[in-house]
Short mmCIF file of C-alpha atoms and ligand atoms in Angstrom, two decimals:
data_model
loop_
_atom_site.label_atom_id
_atom_site.label_comp_id
_atom_site.label_asym_id
_atom_site.label_seq_id
_atom_site.Cartn_x
_atom_site.Cartn_y
_atom_site.Cartn_z
CA UNK A 17 18.57 -38.70 19.09
CA UNK A 18 15.24 -36.89 19.40
CA UNK A 19 14.49 -35.19 16.20
CA UNK A 20 13.84 -31.54 17.18
CA UNK A 21 10.66 -29.69 16.58
CA UNK A 22 11.64 -26.14 17.85
CA UNK A 23 14.79 -24.25 18.40
CA UNK A 24 14.53 -21.81 21.39
CA UNK A 25 17.33 -19.28 22.10
CA UNK A 26 18.08 -18.37 25.74
CA UNK A 27 17.13 -14.79 26.53
CA UNK A 28 20.82 -14.20 27.21
CA UNK A 29 21.42 -15.03 23.45
CA UNK A 30 18.92 -12.55 21.96
CA UNK A 31 20.34 -10.22 19.54
CA UNK A 32 21.12 -6.68 21.08
CA UNK A 33 21.40 -4.95 17.72
CA UNK A 34 19.05 -4.37 14.71
CA UNK A 35 20.77 -4.60 11.17
CA UNK A 36 20.57 -1.96 8.59
CA UNK A 37 20.77 -3.28 5.12
CA UNK A 38 21.47 -0.12 3.56
CA UNK A 39 24.92 -0.14 4.89
CA UNK A 40 25.63 -3.18 2.52
CA UNK A 41 24.23 -1.79 -0.69
CA UNK A 42 26.45 -0.31 -3.53
CA UNK A 43 23.42 1.59 -4.74
CA UNK A 44 21.59 3.60 -2.02
CA UNK A 45 17.88 3.70 -2.36
CA UNK A 46 16.33 7.03 -3.88
CA UNK A 47 15.32 9.47 -1.19
CA UNK A 48 11.81 10.54 -0.34
CA UNK A 49 10.94 13.85 -1.92
CA UNK A 50 9.00 16.86 -0.78
CA UNK A 51 5.88 16.99 -2.90
CA UNK A 52 5.92 20.89 -3.17
CA UNK A 53 9.69 21.33 -4.15
CA UNK A 54 10.57 17.97 -5.51
CA UNK A 55 13.66 18.32 -3.28
CA UNK A 56 14.69 15.35 -0.82
CA UNK A 57 12.89 15.78 2.45
CA UNK A 58 15.08 16.81 5.28
CA UNK A 59 14.86 16.12 9.20
CA UNK A 60 12.85 19.35 9.60
CA UNK A 61 10.20 18.23 7.37
CA UNK A 62 9.67 15.13 9.28
CA UNK A 63 9.88 16.63 12.88
CA UNK A 64 6.10 17.26 13.31
CA UNK A 65 5.43 13.67 12.57
CA UNK A 66 8.37 11.50 14.18
CA UNK A 67 10.78 11.78 17.07
CA UNK A 68 14.44 12.65 16.28
CA UNK A 69 15.68 9.28 17.08
CA UNK A 70 13.31 7.73 14.54
CA UNK A 71 14.28 10.40 11.94
CA UNK A 72 17.93 9.49 12.29
CA UNK A 73 17.20 5.75 11.91
CA UNK A 74 15.33 6.44 8.81
CA UNK A 75 18.35 7.77 7.01
CA UNK A 76 21.21 6.03 9.01
CA UNK A 77 23.98 4.28 7.03
CA UNK A 78 25.30 2.61 10.00
CA UNK A 79 25.24 -1.16 9.66
CA UNK A 80 24.03 -1.92 13.31
CA UNK A 81 21.88 0.12 15.61
CA UNK A 82 21.84 -0.96 19.36
CA UNK A 83 18.53 -1.81 20.79
CA UNK A 84 17.95 0.28 23.98
CA UNK A 85 17.85 -1.56 27.32
CA UNK A 86 14.25 -0.61 28.03
CA UNK A 87 13.22 -2.07 24.61
CA UNK A 88 15.05 -5.31 25.31
CA UNK A 89 13.36 -5.56 28.50
CA UNK A 90 9.81 -5.55 26.91
CA UNK A 91 11.03 -7.67 24.09
CA UNK A 92 11.82 -10.33 26.79
CA UNK A 93 8.08 -10.65 27.40
CA UNK A 94 7.82 -13.01 24.50
CA UNK A 95 11.21 -12.86 22.62
CA UNK A 96 13.34 -14.68 21.44
CA UNK A 97 10.51 -16.26 19.46
CA UNK A 98 10.67 -20.05 18.54
CA UNK A 99 11.98 -21.39 15.25
CA UNK A 100 9.95 -24.55 14.39
CA UNK A 101 10.79 -27.40 11.99
CA UNK A 102 7.30 -28.18 10.29
CA UNK A 103 7.91 -31.96 10.58
CA UNK A 104 4.31 -33.09 10.64
CA UNK A 105 3.51 -30.72 7.68
CA UNK A 106 6.51 -32.29 5.65
CA UNK A 107 5.09 -35.70 6.49
CA UNK A 108 1.55 -34.75 5.32
CA UNK A 109 2.99 -33.69 2.18
CA UNK A 110 5.30 -36.35 1.69
CA UNK A 111 8.13 -34.11 0.65
CA UNK A 112 11.95 -34.47 1.11
CA UNK A 113 11.99 -30.72 1.76
CA UNK A 114 12.85 -29.40 5.28
CA UNK A 115 10.39 -26.74 6.03
CA UNK A 116 11.04 -24.27 9.09
CA UNK A 117 8.88 -21.41 10.29
CA UNK A 118 9.96 -18.51 12.54
CA UNK A 119 6.76 -17.89 14.57
CA UNK A 120 5.94 -14.37 15.65
CA UNK A 121 2.32 -15.09 16.95
CA UNK A 122 3.85 -15.59 20.48
CA UNK A 123 3.82 -11.75 21.03
CA UNK A 124 1.03 -10.35 23.26
CA UNK A 125 -1.08 -9.17 20.35
CA UNK A 126 -0.30 -12.29 18.16
CA UNK A 127 1.94 -10.70 15.38
CA UNK A 128 5.38 -9.32 14.71
CA UNK A 129 4.14 -5.76 14.79
CA UNK A 130 5.16 -5.15 18.55
CA UNK A 131 8.90 -5.62 17.38
CA UNK A 132 8.60 -2.03 16.10
CA UNK A 133 5.71 -0.61 18.02
CA UNK A 134 7.67 -0.93 21.35
CA UNK A 135 10.84 0.88 20.12
CA UNK A 136 8.46 3.54 18.48
CA UNK A 137 6.58 4.10 21.66
CA UNK A 138 9.95 4.07 23.60
CA UNK A 139 11.59 6.62 21.44
CA UNK A 140 8.56 9.02 21.57
CA UNK A 141 8.30 8.72 25.25
CA UNK A 142 11.99 9.28 25.82
CA UNK A 143 11.57 12.62 23.92
CA UNK A 144 8.71 13.87 26.03
CA UNK A 145 5.91 13.18 23.47
CA UNK A 146 2.54 12.64 25.16
CA UNK A 147 0.43 10.86 22.54
CA UNK A 148 0.71 8.90 19.35
CA UNK A 149 -1.76 8.85 16.44
CA UNK A 150 -1.93 5.95 13.91
CA UNK A 151 -3.93 4.06 11.36
CA UNK A 152 -4.96 0.48 11.45
CA UNK A 153 -6.43 -1.86 8.97
CA UNK A 154 -7.44 -5.17 10.26
CA UNK A 155 -6.25 -4.06 13.78
CA UNK A 156 -3.08 -5.84 14.13
CA UNK A 157 -0.98 -2.69 14.04
CA UNK A 158 -3.32 -0.81 16.07
CA UNK A 159 -3.43 -3.45 18.96
CA UNK A 160 0.41 -3.57 18.83
CA UNK A 161 0.92 0.16 19.20
CA UNK A 162 -2.07 0.21 21.89
CA UNK A 163 0.20 -2.29 23.83
CA UNK A 164 3.44 -0.39 23.46
CA UNK A 165 1.79 2.89 24.44
CA UNK A 166 0.21 1.48 27.46
CA UNK A 167 3.79 0.06 28.37
CA UNK A 168 5.49 3.39 28.03
CA UNK A 169 2.60 5.45 29.32
CA UNK A 170 1.67 7.24 26.10
CA UNK A 171 -1.81 8.08 24.94
CA UNK A 172 -2.85 6.62 21.72
CA UNK A 173 -5.45 7.43 19.09
CA UNK A 174 -6.08 5.02 16.28
CA UNK A 175 -8.12 5.43 12.94
CA UNK A 176 -9.44 2.05 12.07
CA UNK A 177 -10.52 1.30 8.38
CA UNK A 178 -14.27 1.28 8.51
CA UNK A 179 -14.83 -2.11 7.03
CA UNK A 180 -12.72 -3.64 9.67
CA UNK A 181 -14.01 -1.46 12.63
CA UNK A 182 -17.51 -2.90 11.66
CA UNK A 183 -16.56 -6.46 10.94
CA UNK A 184 -13.73 -7.16 13.45
CA UNK A 185 -14.89 -5.83 16.99
CA UNK A 186 -12.29 -7.94 18.72
CA UNK A 187 -9.32 -5.96 17.62
CA UNK A 188 -11.07 -2.79 18.53
CA UNK A 189 -11.84 -4.11 22.02
CA UNK A 190 -8.21 -5.12 22.32
CA UNK A 191 -6.87 -1.58 21.55
CA UNK A 192 -9.52 -0.25 24.01
CA UNK A 193 -8.32 -2.71 26.62
CA UNK A 194 -4.83 -1.26 26.26
CA UNK A 195 -6.27 2.34 26.73
CA UNK A 196 -6.48 3.46 23.06
CA UNK A 197 -9.17 5.65 21.67
CA UNK A 198 -10.46 4.03 18.34
CA UNK A 199 -12.27 6.03 15.63
CA UNK A 200 -13.64 4.55 12.24
CA UNK A 201 -12.02 5.96 9.20
CA UNK A 202 -13.05 7.99 7.29
CA UNK A 203 -14.28 10.03 10.25
CA UNK A 204 -15.71 13.60 10.65
CA UNK A 205 -12.71 14.64 12.97
CA UNK A 206 -10.45 15.33 10.05
CA UNK A 207 -10.34 17.37 6.64
CA UNK A 208 -9.17 14.26 4.89
CA UNK A 209 -12.02 12.17 6.42
CA UNK A 210 -14.73 14.79 5.74
CA UNK A 211 -13.61 15.14 2.24
CA UNK A 212 -13.95 11.43 1.42
CA UNK A 213 -17.28 11.22 3.44
CA UNK A 214 -18.52 14.38 1.20
CA UNK A 215 -18.16 12.27 -1.88
CA UNK A 216 -18.63 8.78 -0.59
CA UNK A 217 -20.94 8.89 2.55
CA UNK A 218 -20.84 5.13 2.78
CA UNK A 219 -17.06 4.78 2.17
CA UNK A 220 -15.80 1.66 3.86
CA UNK A 221 -12.38 3.34 4.15
CA UNK A 222 -8.82 2.23 3.20
CA UNK A 223 -5.41 2.27 4.74
CA UNK A 224 -4.43 5.32 2.58
CA UNK A 225 -7.45 7.33 3.91
CA UNK A 226 -6.69 6.24 7.55
CA UNK A 227 -3.04 7.41 7.25
CA UNK A 228 -4.14 10.78 6.13
CA UNK A 229 -6.51 11.12 9.02
CA UNK A 230 -3.68 10.07 11.61
CA UNK A 231 -0.99 12.28 9.97
CA UNK A 232 -3.24 15.27 9.71
CA UNK A 233 -4.17 14.93 13.55
CA UNK A 234 -0.45 14.51 14.69
CA UNK A 235 0.77 17.51 12.46
CA UNK A 236 -1.69 19.67 14.27
CA UNK A 237 -0.62 18.91 17.82
CA UNK A 238 2.76 19.72 19.25
CA UNK A 239 2.52 17.08 21.88
CA UNK A 240 1.64 14.22 19.48
CA UNK A 241 3.46 12.27 16.75
CA UNK A 242 2.37 9.77 14.22
CA UNK A 243 3.44 6.06 14.13
CA UNK A 244 3.54 3.81 10.98
CA UNK A 245 3.47 0.06 11.31
CA UNK A 246 5.26 -0.84 8.04
CA UNK A 247 6.75 0.68 4.81
CA UNK A 248 9.55 2.92 6.44
CA UNK A 249 13.18 2.21 6.90
CA UNK A 250 13.10 2.40 10.62
CA UNK A 251 10.20 -0.06 10.83
CA UNK A 252 12.02 -2.58 8.72
CA UNK A 253 15.24 -1.94 10.72
CA UNK A 254 13.43 -2.95 14.02
CA UNK A 255 11.95 -6.27 12.52
CA UNK A 256 15.46 -7.41 11.72
CA UNK A 257 15.49 -9.08 15.30
CA UNK A 258 13.35 -11.95 13.54
CA UNK A 259 16.08 -12.63 11.09
CA UNK A 260 18.98 -12.18 13.46
CA UNK A 261 17.37 -14.79 15.84
CA UNK A 262 16.54 -17.17 12.99
CA UNK A 263 20.25 -17.11 11.85
CA UNK A 264 21.28 -18.19 15.37
CA UNK A 265 18.52 -20.71 15.48
CA UNK A 266 19.74 -22.30 12.14
CA UNK A 267 23.10 -22.54 13.65
CA UNK A 268 21.56 -24.68 16.44
CA UNK A 269 19.66 -26.82 13.89
CA UNK A 270 22.88 -27.17 11.85
CA UNK A 271 20.99 -26.29 8.77
CA UNK A 272 20.91 -23.39 6.25
CA UNK A 273 17.92 -22.27 4.31
CA UNK A 274 17.80 -22.45 0.33
CA UNK A 275 14.63 -20.64 0.15
CA UNK A 276 13.38 -17.90 2.36
CA UNK A 277 9.83 -16.76 1.72
CA UNK A 278 7.45 -14.20 3.34
CA UNK A 279 4.29 -12.31 2.81
CA UNK A 280 4.47 -8.81 1.83
CA UNK A 281 1.95 -6.04 2.70
CA UNK A 282 4.21 -2.87 3.31
CA UNK A 283 7.11 -5.26 3.63
CA UNK A 284 8.02 -5.25 7.26
CA UNK A 285 7.94 -8.83 8.47
CA UNK A 286 9.50 -9.80 5.00
CA UNK A 287 12.39 -7.26 5.35
CA UNK A 288 12.65 -8.35 9.15
CA UNK A 289 13.12 -11.94 8.32
CA UNK A 290 15.19 -11.70 5.19
CA UNK A 291 17.74 -8.76 5.52
CA UNK A 292 20.13 -10.59 7.83
CA UNK A 293 20.02 -13.58 5.30
CA UNK A 294 20.60 -11.00 2.61
CA UNK A 295 23.59 -9.77 4.66
CA UNK A 296 24.95 -13.20 4.72
CA UNK A 297 24.38 -13.80 0.95
CA UNK A 298 25.97 -10.37 0.09
CA UNK A 299 28.93 -11.50 2.17
CA UNK A 300 29.22 -14.87 0.37
CA UNK A 301 28.46 -16.81 3.61
CA UNK A 302 25.08 -18.21 2.17
CA UNK A 303 23.07 -18.39 -0.89
CA UNK A 304 19.33 -18.43 -0.32
CA UNK A 305 16.70 -17.63 -2.93
CA UNK A 306 14.48 -14.85 -1.35
CA UNK A 307 10.90 -14.66 -2.31
CA UNK A 308 8.16 -12.28 -1.43
CA UNK A 309 4.43 -13.33 -1.76
CA UNK A 310 1.60 -10.80 -2.29
CA UNK A 311 -2.29 -11.15 -2.71
CA UNK A 312 -3.25 -11.32 -6.19
CA UNK A 313 -5.95 -8.46 -5.49
CA UNK A 314 -3.14 -6.08 -4.18
CA UNK A 315 -0.09 -6.99 -6.36
CA UNK A 316 2.10 -3.99 -5.83
CA UNK A 317 5.49 -5.85 -6.56
CA UNK A 318 4.21 -8.05 -9.54
CA UNK A 319 2.01 -5.62 -11.33
CA UNK A 320 2.65 -2.13 -9.84
CA UNK A 321 4.80 0.48 -11.15
CA UNK A 322 8.15 1.59 -9.66
CA UNK A 323 7.56 5.41 -9.37
CA UNK A 324 7.29 8.30 -6.96
CA UNK A 325 3.93 8.20 -5.25
CA UNK A 326 2.25 9.33 -1.98
CA UNK A 327 2.06 6.95 0.97
CA UNK A 328 -1.70 8.02 1.55
CA UNK A 329 -4.71 8.88 -0.19
CA UNK A 330 -4.90 12.74 0.55
CA UNK A 331 -1.30 13.36 -0.51
CA UNK A 332 -0.03 14.51 2.91
CA UNK A 333 3.03 12.24 3.12
CA UNK A 334 6.42 12.89 1.30
CA UNK A 335 6.71 11.12 -2.18
CA UNK A 336 8.43 7.87 -2.08
CA UNK A 337 9.87 5.88 -4.75
CA UNK A 338 8.13 2.49 -4.55
CA UNK A 339 6.26 -0.22 -6.40
CA UNK A 340 2.74 1.16 -6.30
CA UNK A 341 -0.71 0.52 -7.60
CA UNK A 342 -1.51 4.18 -7.34
CA UNK A 343 -2.43 6.20 -4.08
CA UNK A 344 -5.98 6.40 -4.67
CA UNK A 345 -6.24 2.47 -5.51
CA UNK A 346 -8.76 0.73 -3.22
CA UNK A 347 -7.97 -2.96 -3.20
CA UNK A 348 -10.87 -5.28 -3.05
CA UNK A 349 -11.97 -6.40 0.67
CA UNK A 350 -9.79 -9.59 0.73
CA UNK A 351 -9.39 -11.10 4.24
CA UNK A 352 -5.56 -10.55 4.59
CA UNK A 353 -6.31 -6.94 5.67
CA UNK A 354 -2.72 -6.37 6.54
CA UNK A 355 -1.80 -6.95 2.90
CA UNK A 356 -4.12 -4.28 1.53
CA UNK A 357 -1.67 -1.42 0.85
CA UNK A 358 -1.31 0.36 -2.42
CA UNK A 359 2.53 0.68 -2.13
CA UNK A 360 5.55 -1.28 -0.92
CA UNK A 361 8.47 -0.29 1.21
CA UNK A 362 10.59 2.08 -0.85
CA UNK A 363 13.65 0.06 0.53
CA UNK A 364 12.22 -3.27 -0.57
CA UNK A 365 11.10 -1.84 -3.83
CA UNK A 366 14.75 -0.83 -4.41
CA UNK A 367 16.12 -4.04 -3.47
CA UNK A 368 13.62 -5.76 -5.89
CA UNK A 369 14.60 -3.53 -8.60
CA UNK A 370 18.35 -4.50 -7.99
CA UNK A 371 17.39 -8.07 -8.39
CA UNK A 372 18.05 -9.09 -4.79
CA UNK A 373 14.66 -11.10 -4.40
CA UNK A 374 11.87 -12.35 -6.51
CA UNK A 375 8.15 -12.02 -6.05
CA UNK A 376 4.78 -14.03 -6.71
CA UNK A 377 1.16 -13.37 -6.23
CA UNK A 378 -1.35 -15.82 -5.03
CA UNK A 379 -5.28 -15.83 -4.79
CA UNK A 380 -6.83 -15.90 -1.45
CA UNK A 381 -8.59 -19.19 -1.80
CA UNK A 382 -5.25 -20.97 -2.56
CA UNK A 383 -3.91 -19.28 0.44
CA UNK A 384 -6.68 -20.48 3.01
CA UNK A 385 -6.44 -23.89 1.62
CA UNK A 386 -2.76 -23.91 2.57
CA UNK A 387 -3.59 -22.26 5.89
CA UNK A 388 -5.93 -25.11 6.65
CA UNK A 389 -3.60 -27.76 5.57
CA UNK A 390 -0.93 -26.06 7.86
CA UNK A 391 -3.29 -25.77 10.82
CA UNK A 392 -4.24 -29.54 10.44
CA UNK A 393 -0.70 -30.68 10.76
CA UNK A 394 1.03 -27.96 12.80
CA UNK A 395 -1.74 -26.87 15.04
CA UNK A 396 -1.30 -23.23 14.64
CA UNK A 397 -3.85 -21.34 12.53
CA UNK A 398 -1.84 -18.91 10.44
CA UNK A 399 -3.10 -15.24 10.20
CA UNK A 400 -4.55 -14.47 6.68
CA UNK A 401 -1.44 -12.74 5.57
CA UNK A 402 1.04 -15.34 6.28
CA UNK A 403 -1.22 -17.92 4.58
CA UNK A 404 0.41 -16.41 1.54
CA UNK A 405 3.82 -17.39 2.58
CA UNK A 406 2.55 -20.92 3.62
CA UNK A 407 0.90 -21.34 0.31
CA UNK A 408 4.14 -20.68 -1.40
CA UNK A 409 6.12 -22.96 0.85
CA UNK A 410 3.62 -25.87 0.22
CA UNK A 411 3.87 -25.32 -3.53
CA UNK A 412 7.64 -25.47 -3.34
CA UNK A 413 7.64 -28.54 -1.00
CA UNK A 414 5.51 -30.39 -3.55
CA UNK A 415 7.68 -29.31 -6.33
CA UNK A 416 10.56 -30.93 -4.20
CA UNK A 417 8.47 -34.11 -3.99
CA UNK A 418 8.43 -34.47 -7.79
CA UNK A 419 12.18 -33.60 -8.20
CA UNK A 420 13.33 -35.45 -4.99
CA UNK A 421 15.19 -32.33 -3.90
CA UNK A 422 15.77 -31.93 -0.23
CA UNK A 423 15.44 -28.13 -0.20
CA UNK A 424 15.64 -26.28 3.18
CA UNK A 425 12.64 -23.80 3.18
CA UNK A 426 12.20 -21.03 5.85
CA UNK A 427 9.20 -18.88 6.22
CA UNK A 428 7.91 -16.08 8.53
CA UNK A 429 4.82 -17.30 10.19
CA UNK A 430 4.26 -13.55 11.23
CA UNK A 431 0.81 -13.98 13.15
CA UNK A 432 -2.07 -16.46 14.30
CA UNK A 433 -5.51 -16.00 13.16
CA UNK A 434 -7.34 -16.35 16.50
CA UNK A 435 -9.05 -13.03 16.09
CA UNK A 436 -9.37 -13.51 12.29
CA UNK A 437 -11.31 -16.64 12.37
CA UNK A 438 -14.37 -15.21 10.39
CA UNK A 439 -12.00 -15.31 7.45
CA UNK A 440 -11.60 -19.14 7.77
CA UNK A 441 -15.30 -19.32 8.46
CA UNK A 442 -16.09 -17.72 5.11
CA UNK A 443 -13.68 -20.03 3.33
CA UNK A 444 -14.95 -23.18 5.06
CA UNK A 445 -18.58 -22.09 4.22
CA UNK A 446 -17.62 -21.82 0.57
CA UNK A 447 -18.42 -17.97 0.46
CA UNK A 448 -14.78 -16.76 -0.22
CA UNK A 449 -14.11 -15.22 -3.65
CA UNK A 450 -10.92 -14.53 -5.56
CA UNK A 451 -10.64 -10.92 -6.64
CA UNK A 452 -8.21 -10.80 -9.56
CA UNK A 453 -7.08 -7.10 -10.18
CA UNK A 454 -8.65 -5.97 -13.47
CA UNK A 455 -6.36 -4.39 -15.99
CA UNK A 456 -8.52 -1.21 -16.57
CA UNK A 457 -8.90 -0.51 -12.79
CA UNK A 458 -5.21 -0.59 -12.54
CA UNK A 459 -4.70 1.66 -15.54
CA UNK A 460 -6.90 4.22 -14.11
CA UNK A 461 -5.21 4.48 -10.75
CA UNK A 462 -1.79 4.43 -12.26
CA UNK A 463 -2.75 7.34 -14.39
CA UNK A 464 -3.28 9.36 -11.26
CA UNK A 465 0.32 8.95 -10.28
CA UNK A 466 1.98 12.37 -9.37
CA UNK A 467 3.42 13.44 -12.80
CA UNK A 468 6.93 14.43 -13.67
CA UNK A 469 8.33 13.70 -10.22
CA UNK A 470 12.00 12.41 -9.84
CA UNK A 471 11.94 10.66 -13.25
C1 LIG B 140 0.57 -6.05 9.34
C2 LIG B 140 0.69 -7.54 9.18
C3 LIG B 140 1.20 -7.99 7.83
C4 LIG B 140 1.53 -7.08 6.69
O1 LIG B 140 2.60 -6.06 7.08
P1 LIG B 140 4.16 -6.19 6.70
O2 LIG B 140 4.66 -4.91 6.87
O3 LIG B 140 4.08 -6.46 5.09
O4 LIG B 140 4.71 -7.33 7.32
C5 LIG B 140 1.34 -9.37 7.65
N1 LIG B 140 1.18 -10.21 8.54
C6 LIG B 140 0.55 -9.88 9.70
C7 LIG B 140 0.29 -10.95 10.89
C8 LIG B 140 0.44 -8.62 9.98
O5 LIG B 140 -0.13 -8.26 11.23
#
């Protein structure tokens, strides 16, 4: 018998529904609140920003949502994505553990982000919207939305965090290739951007500021809406195609994961991989430990507070109850740009509070060491973000080597690093530093949380 290295589903076996974990929870997640009234936000509050279909998906309690045929057709350009058994990494580590990774780097832009960008563009186009605005940090989300907008004939305008805009020209070129207009953030085009520049003319920006700019522009234009690449319920819903495919692939492999690990920025690749496994766990059909891995420099789950906070810096979004480091927290410029967000998905934060999964924080140098070990055995160079999950996998596999346990480990390899190689260059040159978050900095930013809301 050939020992299989990858498990590939037939296109015909690709899942046709997204899974909504909220349907299976005894305690529903706390609602987002209107910052002015302190009341739960209603569909009307969100209508200037999102199309009706996505507003409905944000609050639905249905267990499954059918994936539109037009979206399935675009998904088929790269889905189903492969599940790999990391046999060469296992051998290099000398571990009895079996390590699997679900690889999302096969998408046109090299990450899991098109899984939600495509349906978001589709629903907006179907409701006659002409243009989408968005923010992007390292550029992965911006390039995914740019691709999706090109696919459905929408205009797209992206505010890219200044630091990445200057340091990562390839993502910007990619967005422009797909026809998107890219602005550095903070920009002079918005109130929010001008306010930041007035105080800090050399600001290198943050995701929170860029969100404020994109939201402000969409809110002013009746033909435009805003798109977010993580954090919200509908985004995590769309990403569950990852876990649904992985479940089928584990059936092919005749195996069951004991541990599922993923990196968390806003929580979308992690939720997408783990929610279908959580459904199986809640139904008593499986019992994996589920673990989130975040950067030590931006540790919203392990060191943040669970409280109502804004999703952006200027305070334009509804208040969301989530694990947060404070909405004006600006994380150190670590290389995993996609993990530099001050908050965490409210749904994931709720599940964490309910004890459905655990979390761990790792320093970036340990992550890149793991990324290099992975690349030298498996070939794929992991994006800086999933090196966090890879590091946790390797740590666990080495533990298994000591105990002799043949644990089955699954991780989401949510993107490749082919456009982020300067980060590996910095590591290889010995120039990378670890930015441990200072207690005083954290105390100051948490002191600025909106007071007396929903507590
Ligand atoms: C955006 C991004 C992340 C972080 O976002 P999540 O919503 O937490 O998944 C992680 N990895 C990659 C490759 C990304 O592009």
